[in-house]
Amino acid sequence: MTDFSPRHDKGSSSVEPTVLSIVMAVLNEADNILPVCQEISETLSQLPATEILAIDDGSTDETVERLLEARHRFLPSLRIISHPKRLGKSAALRTGVTAARGKWVATIDGDGQDDPVAIVSMLERARASNGAPPLVVGVRRKRNDRLSRRLATRLANGLRRRLLNDGCPDTGAPLKLFSRDLFLRMPQFEGVHRFLPALLGHYGAPLICIEVKHRARLHGTSKYTNLNRALVGIRDMLGVMWLQNRTHLPDHLTER
């Protein structure tokens, strides 16, 4: 069994507690890894104690080799965890969140479309929030995708908002920030990353939306087609509706 317990530097009696874990799930992103990791490394000076976890979901190209190169060149603390085969993005995110040591987790894609500097303001908003830990979503107002992708996403988001009442205009946004503990309390299934506003909201997490920049993919193409997303998304949405209906949580507890 893999040991995910905190590490301590040799000769040091204590280490600064990790505040934030940035989790990046990657699959066959060899051409994008180095610039993405370099951007993340340039953002770390604006963040409190932060760790970076790259979860390789069974890549068949040189993704792992590029991650090792990134760790050697500019991210010496990068943690690289690999699945033996492709298990899906949600499984990769769960692996990363489980292994994370921070109170807060931020997710980011490995294709270069997300600007990691947005995580700075997302964390600030989360830590300034009173009450239950919120879910902060980086909403992509201006999508840098082909027209068919933008239309399919707009339709899917509208349908999800109407049926799940999650209040989020971009529920599938890759840039999200949330409480690690709250995420791990939720039921897990492939596709859960597309429904975090509905599911975490059901567990009491307030929703905060922040507009972020969305850029063109650096290299390669998406791993999903519009038809694939639509068919899987409808099935998953029905499952989420069932979970919402069957999950009953107290709004407060009294201990005597």
Short mmCIF file of C-alpha atoms in Angstrom, two decimals:
data_model
loop_
_atom_site.label_atom_id
_atom_site.label_comp_id
_atom_site.label_asym_id
_atom_site.label_seq_id
_atom_site.Cartn_x
_atom_site.Cartn_y
_atom_site.Cartn_z
CA MET A 1 0.00 0.00 0.00
CA THR A 2 1.29 3.45 -0.91
CA ASP A 3 2.22 5.63 2.06
CA PHE A 4 0.72 9.11 1.70
CA SER A 5 1.67 10.26 5.22
CA PRO A 6 3.41 13.66 5.55
CA ARG A 7 7.15 13.70 5.01
CA HIS A 8 9.66 15.52 7.17
CA ASP A 9 13.03 16.73 5.96
CA LYS A 10 15.99 14.98 7.48
CA GLY A 11 17.32 16.88 10.44
CA SER A 12 14.24 19.08 10.73
CA SER A 13 11.94 18.85 13.74
CA SER A 14 8.93 20.26 11.88
CA VAL A 15 7.72 21.37 8.48
CA GLU A 16 5.30 24.09 7.49
CA PRO A 17 1.82 22.57 7.16
CA THR A 18 0.59 22.35 3.58
CA VAL A 19 -2.25 24.79 2.97
CA LEU A 20 -3.01 24.02 -0.68
CA SER A 21 -2.63 20.98 -2.91
CA ILE A 22 -2.81 21.57 -6.67
CA VAL A 23 -3.96 18.37 -8.38
CA MET A 24 -3.42 17.94 -12.11
CA ALA A 25 -4.83 14.84 -13.81
CA VAL A 26 -3.04 14.12 -17.10
CA LEU A 27 -3.40 11.64 -19.94
CA ASN A 28 -1.04 11.73 -22.93
CA GLU A 29 -0.06 15.38 -22.46
CA ALA A 30 3.68 14.99 -23.12
CA ASP A 31 3.84 18.07 -25.37
CA ASN A 32 2.09 20.28 -22.82
CA ILE A 33 3.57 19.22 -19.48
CA LEU A 34 6.71 21.36 -19.39
CA PRO A 35 5.10 24.76 -20.12
CA VAL A 36 2.17 23.98 -17.80
CA CYS A 37 4.47 22.97 -14.94
CA GLN A 38 6.66 26.03 -15.52
CA GLU A 39 3.62 28.31 -15.25
CA ILE A 40 2.57 26.61 -12.03
CA SER A 41 6.07 27.00 -10.59
CA GLU A 42 5.99 30.74 -11.37
CA THR A 43 2.72 31.07 -9.44
CA LEU A 44 3.94 29.42 -6.23
CA SER A 45 5.54 32.60 -4.85
CA GLN A 46 2.03 34.11 -4.59
CA LEU A 47 0.62 31.16 -2.64
CA PRO A 48 1.04 29.87 0.94
CA ALA A 49 2.64 26.45 1.52
CA THR A 50 1.60 24.53 -1.61
CA GLU A 51 2.28 21.11 -3.06
CA ILE A 52 1.77 19.97 -6.66
CA LEU A 53 0.48 16.51 -7.53
CA ALA A 54 0.44 15.20 -11.10
CA ILE A 55 -1.72 12.11 -11.54
CA ASP A 56 -0.86 10.20 -14.70
CA ASP A 57 -3.94 8.26 -15.79
CA GLY A 58 -2.17 5.51 -17.71
CA SER A 59 -0.49 7.63 -20.39
CA THR A 60 1.03 5.77 -23.35
CA ASP A 61 3.25 8.62 -24.53
CA GLU A 62 6.18 10.34 -22.75
CA THR A 63 4.01 12.20 -20.21
CA VAL A 64 5.76 10.64 -17.19
CA GLU A 65 9.22 11.36 -18.63
CA ARG A 66 8.24 15.01 -19.14
CA LEU A 67 6.88 15.19 -15.57
CA LEU A 68 10.21 13.90 -14.27
CA GLU A 69 11.99 16.50 -16.38
CA ALA A 70 9.71 19.23 -14.99
CA ARG A 71 10.53 18.13 -11.45
CA HIS A 72 14.24 18.28 -12.20
CA ARG A 73 14.08 21.67 -13.94
CA PHE A 74 11.63 23.84 -11.98
CA LEU A 75 9.28 21.91 -9.69
CA PRO A 76 11.53 19.96 -7.30
CA SER A 77 8.66 19.11 -4.94
CA LEU A 78 6.37 17.78 -7.71
CA ARG A 79 4.72 14.52 -6.67
CA ILE A 80 4.04 12.13 -9.56
CA ILE A 81 1.53 9.32 -9.08
CA SER A 82 0.66 6.93 -11.91
CA HIS A 83 -2.29 4.66 -12.56
CA PRO A 84 -1.36 1.31 -14.14
CA LYS A 85 -4.00 1.90 -16.82
CA ARG A 86 -6.55 4.53 -17.82
CA LEU A 87 -9.25 4.77 -15.14
CA GLY A 88 -10.82 8.11 -16.04
CA LYS A 89 -10.40 11.72 -14.95
CA SER A 90 -12.56 11.42 -11.84
CA ALA A 91 -10.54 8.44 -10.63
CA ALA A 92 -7.32 10.38 -11.22
CA LEU A 93 -8.66 13.36 -9.26
CA ARG A 94 -9.74 11.11 -6.40
CA THR A 95 -6.24 9.58 -6.33
CA GLY A 96 -4.77 13.08 -6.13
CA VAL A 97 -7.18 14.38 -3.50
CA THR A 98 -6.68 11.27 -1.36
CA ALA A 99 -2.90 11.70 -1.55
CA ALA A 100 -3.08 15.48 -0.94
CA ARG A 101 -1.85 16.94 2.34
CA GLY A 102 -3.44 20.38 2.07
CA LYS A 103 -6.67 21.55 3.65
CA TRP A 104 -7.63 23.02 0.27
CA VAL A 105 -7.41 21.33 -3.12
CA ALA A 106 -7.27 23.12 -6.47
CA THR A 107 -7.72 21.20 -9.72
CA ILE A 108 -6.22 22.18 -13.05
CA ASP A 109 -5.95 20.52 -16.47
CA GLY A 110 -2.64 19.67 -18.06
CA ASP A 111 -3.38 21.01 -21.55
CA GLY A 112 -2.40 24.65 -20.97
CA GLN A 113 -5.91 26.09 -21.36
CA ASP A 114 -6.07 27.12 -17.69
CA ASP A 115 -4.04 30.00 -16.26
CA PRO A 116 -2.76 28.83 -12.83
CA VAL A 117 -2.48 32.40 -11.52
CA ALA A 118 -6.28 32.29 -11.09
CA ILE A 119 -5.74 29.86 -8.21
CA VAL A 120 -4.31 32.73 -6.13
CA SER A 121 -7.58 34.69 -6.08
CA MET A 122 -9.64 31.50 -5.79
CA LEU A 123 -7.81 30.52 -2.60
CA GLU A 124 -8.11 34.04 -1.20
CA ARG A 125 -11.87 33.97 -1.72
CA ALA A 126 -12.18 30.53 -0.14
CA ARG A 127 -10.15 31.44 2.96
CA ALA A 128 -12.05 34.70 3.41
CA SER A 129 -15.41 32.94 3.32
CA ASN A 130 -17.30 32.60 6.61
CA GLY A 131 -19.08 29.41 7.60
CA ALA A 132 -18.81 26.16 5.67
CA PRO A 133 -15.84 25.78 3.30
CA PRO A 134 -17.00 26.87 -0.17
CA LEU A 135 -16.52 25.47 -3.64
CA VAL A 136 -14.82 28.07 -5.84
CA VAL A 137 -15.27 27.58 -9.59
CA GLY A 138 -13.20 29.34 -12.26
CA VAL A 139 -15.92 30.15 -14.79
CA ARG A 140 -14.83 30.33 -18.43
CA ARG A 141 -16.92 33.21 -19.78
CA LYS A 142 -15.08 33.36 -23.10
CA ARG A 143 -14.30 29.82 -24.24
CA ASN A 144 -11.31 29.37 -26.54
CA ASP A 145 -12.71 26.25 -28.23
CA ARG A 146 -14.22 25.45 -31.61
CA LEU A 147 -17.84 26.47 -32.13
CA SER A 148 -19.28 22.94 -31.87
CA ARG A 149 -17.60 22.45 -28.50
CA ARG A 150 -18.86 25.79 -27.17
CA LEU A 151 -22.44 25.06 -28.27
CA ALA A 152 -22.38 21.55 -26.77
CA THR A 153 -21.02 22.90 -23.49
CA ARG A 154 -23.62 25.68 -23.34
CA LEU A 155 -26.41 23.17 -23.89
CA ALA A 156 -25.04 20.76 -21.27
CA ASN A 157 -24.56 23.49 -18.67
CA GLY A 158 -28.07 24.81 -19.23
CA LEU A 159 -29.58 21.35 -18.85
CA ARG A 160 -27.60 20.64 -15.69
CA ARG A 161 -28.58 23.97 -14.12
CA ARG A 162 -32.24 23.34 -14.84
CA LEU A 163 -32.36 19.73 -13.61
CA LEU A 164 -29.84 19.88 -10.74
CA ASN A 165 -30.39 23.49 -9.67
CA ASP A 166 -26.68 23.87 -8.96
CA GLY A 167 -26.52 27.61 -9.74
CA CYS A 168 -23.24 27.25 -11.65
CA PRO A 169 -22.87 28.60 -15.22
CA ASP A 170 -19.80 26.39 -15.94
CA THR A 171 -20.03 23.25 -13.84
CA GLY A 172 -17.47 21.39 -15.97
CA ALA A 173 -14.77 24.04 -15.52
CA PRO A 174 -11.37 22.43 -14.83
CA LEU A 175 -10.30 25.15 -12.36
CA LYS A 176 -12.00 24.39 -9.05
CA LEU A 177 -10.99 24.82 -5.42
CA PHE A 178 -12.62 23.03 -2.49
CA SER A 179 -12.12 21.45 0.92
CA ARG A 180 -10.25 18.15 0.72
CA ASP A 181 -12.20 16.62 3.61
CA LEU A 182 -15.58 17.55 2.15
CA PHE A 183 -14.68 16.11 -1.27
CA LEU A 184 -13.72 12.78 0.27
CA ARG A 185 -17.05 12.57 2.10
CA MET A 186 -18.95 12.45 -1.20
CA PRO A 187 -19.82 9.25 -3.10
CA GLN A 188 -17.32 8.76 -5.90
CA PHE A 189 -17.96 7.71 -9.50
CA GLU A 190 -16.49 8.40 -12.91
CA GLY A 191 -17.78 11.79 -14.01
CA VAL A 192 -18.10 13.23 -10.50
CA HIS A 193 -15.79 16.13 -11.46
CA ARG A 194 -18.53 17.47 -13.79
CA PHE A 195 -21.09 17.65 -10.97
CA LEU A 196 -19.18 19.15 -8.04
CA PRO A 197 -21.40 22.27 -7.71
CA ALA A 198 -24.51 20.08 -7.28
CA LEU A 199 -22.89 17.44 -5.06
CA LEU A 200 -20.77 19.66 -2.82
CA GLY A 201 -23.69 22.08 -2.55
CA HIS A 202 -25.83 19.19 -1.26
CA TYR A 203 -23.13 18.67 1.39
CA GLY A 204 -23.37 22.29 2.47
CA ALA A 205 -20.61 23.97 0.45
CA PRO A 206 -21.53 27.51 -0.69
CA LEU A 207 -20.74 28.24 -4.34
CA ILE A 208 -18.38 31.05 -5.36
CA CYS A 209 -17.85 31.73 -9.08
CA ILE A 210 -14.84 33.67 -10.36
CA GLU A 211 -14.33 34.56 -14.00
CA VAL A 212 -11.05 33.20 -15.38
CA LYS A 213 -9.18 33.30 -18.67
CA HIS A 214 -9.56 30.35 -21.01
CA ARG A 215 -6.85 29.79 -23.60
CA ALA A 216 -6.35 27.64 -26.66
CA ARG A 217 -4.91 24.19 -26.09
CA LEU A 218 -1.12 24.26 -26.41
CA HIS A 219 -0.82 20.97 -28.32
CA GLY A 220 -2.94 17.95 -29.18
CA THR A 221 -6.70 17.47 -29.03
CA SER A 222 -9.30 16.77 -26.35
CA LYS A 223 -9.70 13.17 -25.19
CA TYR A 224 -13.50 13.46 -25.46
CA THR A 225 -15.92 14.07 -28.33
CA ASN A 226 -19.14 16.06 -28.03
CA LEU A 227 -21.22 12.89 -28.55
CA ASN A 228 -19.23 10.99 -25.94
CA ARG A 229 -19.68 13.76 -23.40
CA ALA A 230 -23.41 14.04 -24.11
CA LEU A 231 -24.21 10.33 -23.80
CA VAL A 232 -22.17 9.82 -20.65
CA GLY A 233 -23.30 13.13 -19.17
CA ILE A 234 -27.01 12.30 -19.43
CA ARG A 235 -26.54 8.97 -17.69
CA ASP A 236 -24.41 10.55 -14.95
CA MET A 237 -26.86 13.41 -14.47
CA LEU A 238 -29.67 10.95 -13.79
CA GLY A 239 -27.42 9.30 -11.22
CA VAL A 240 -26.68 12.62 -9.53
CA MET A 241 -30.39 13.43 -9.38
CA TRP A 242 -30.95 10.08 -7.67
CA LEU A 243 -28.13 10.79 -5.19
CA GLN A 244 -29.55 14.21 -4.35
CA ASN A 245 -32.94 12.67 -3.72
CA ARG A 246 -31.63 9.80 -1.60
CA THR A 247 -28.93 11.60 0.43
CA HIS A 248 -30.36 13.14 3.60
CA LEU A 249 -28.03 15.26 5.71
CA PRO A 250 -28.81 17.22 8.91
CA ASP A 251 -28.49 21.00 8.64
CA HIS A 252 -26.99 21.07 12.15
CA LEU A 253 -26.06 18.69 14.97
CA THR A 254 -26.55 18.88 18.73
CA GLU A 255 -24.23 17.03 21.12
CA ARG A 256 -25.07 16.75 24.83
#
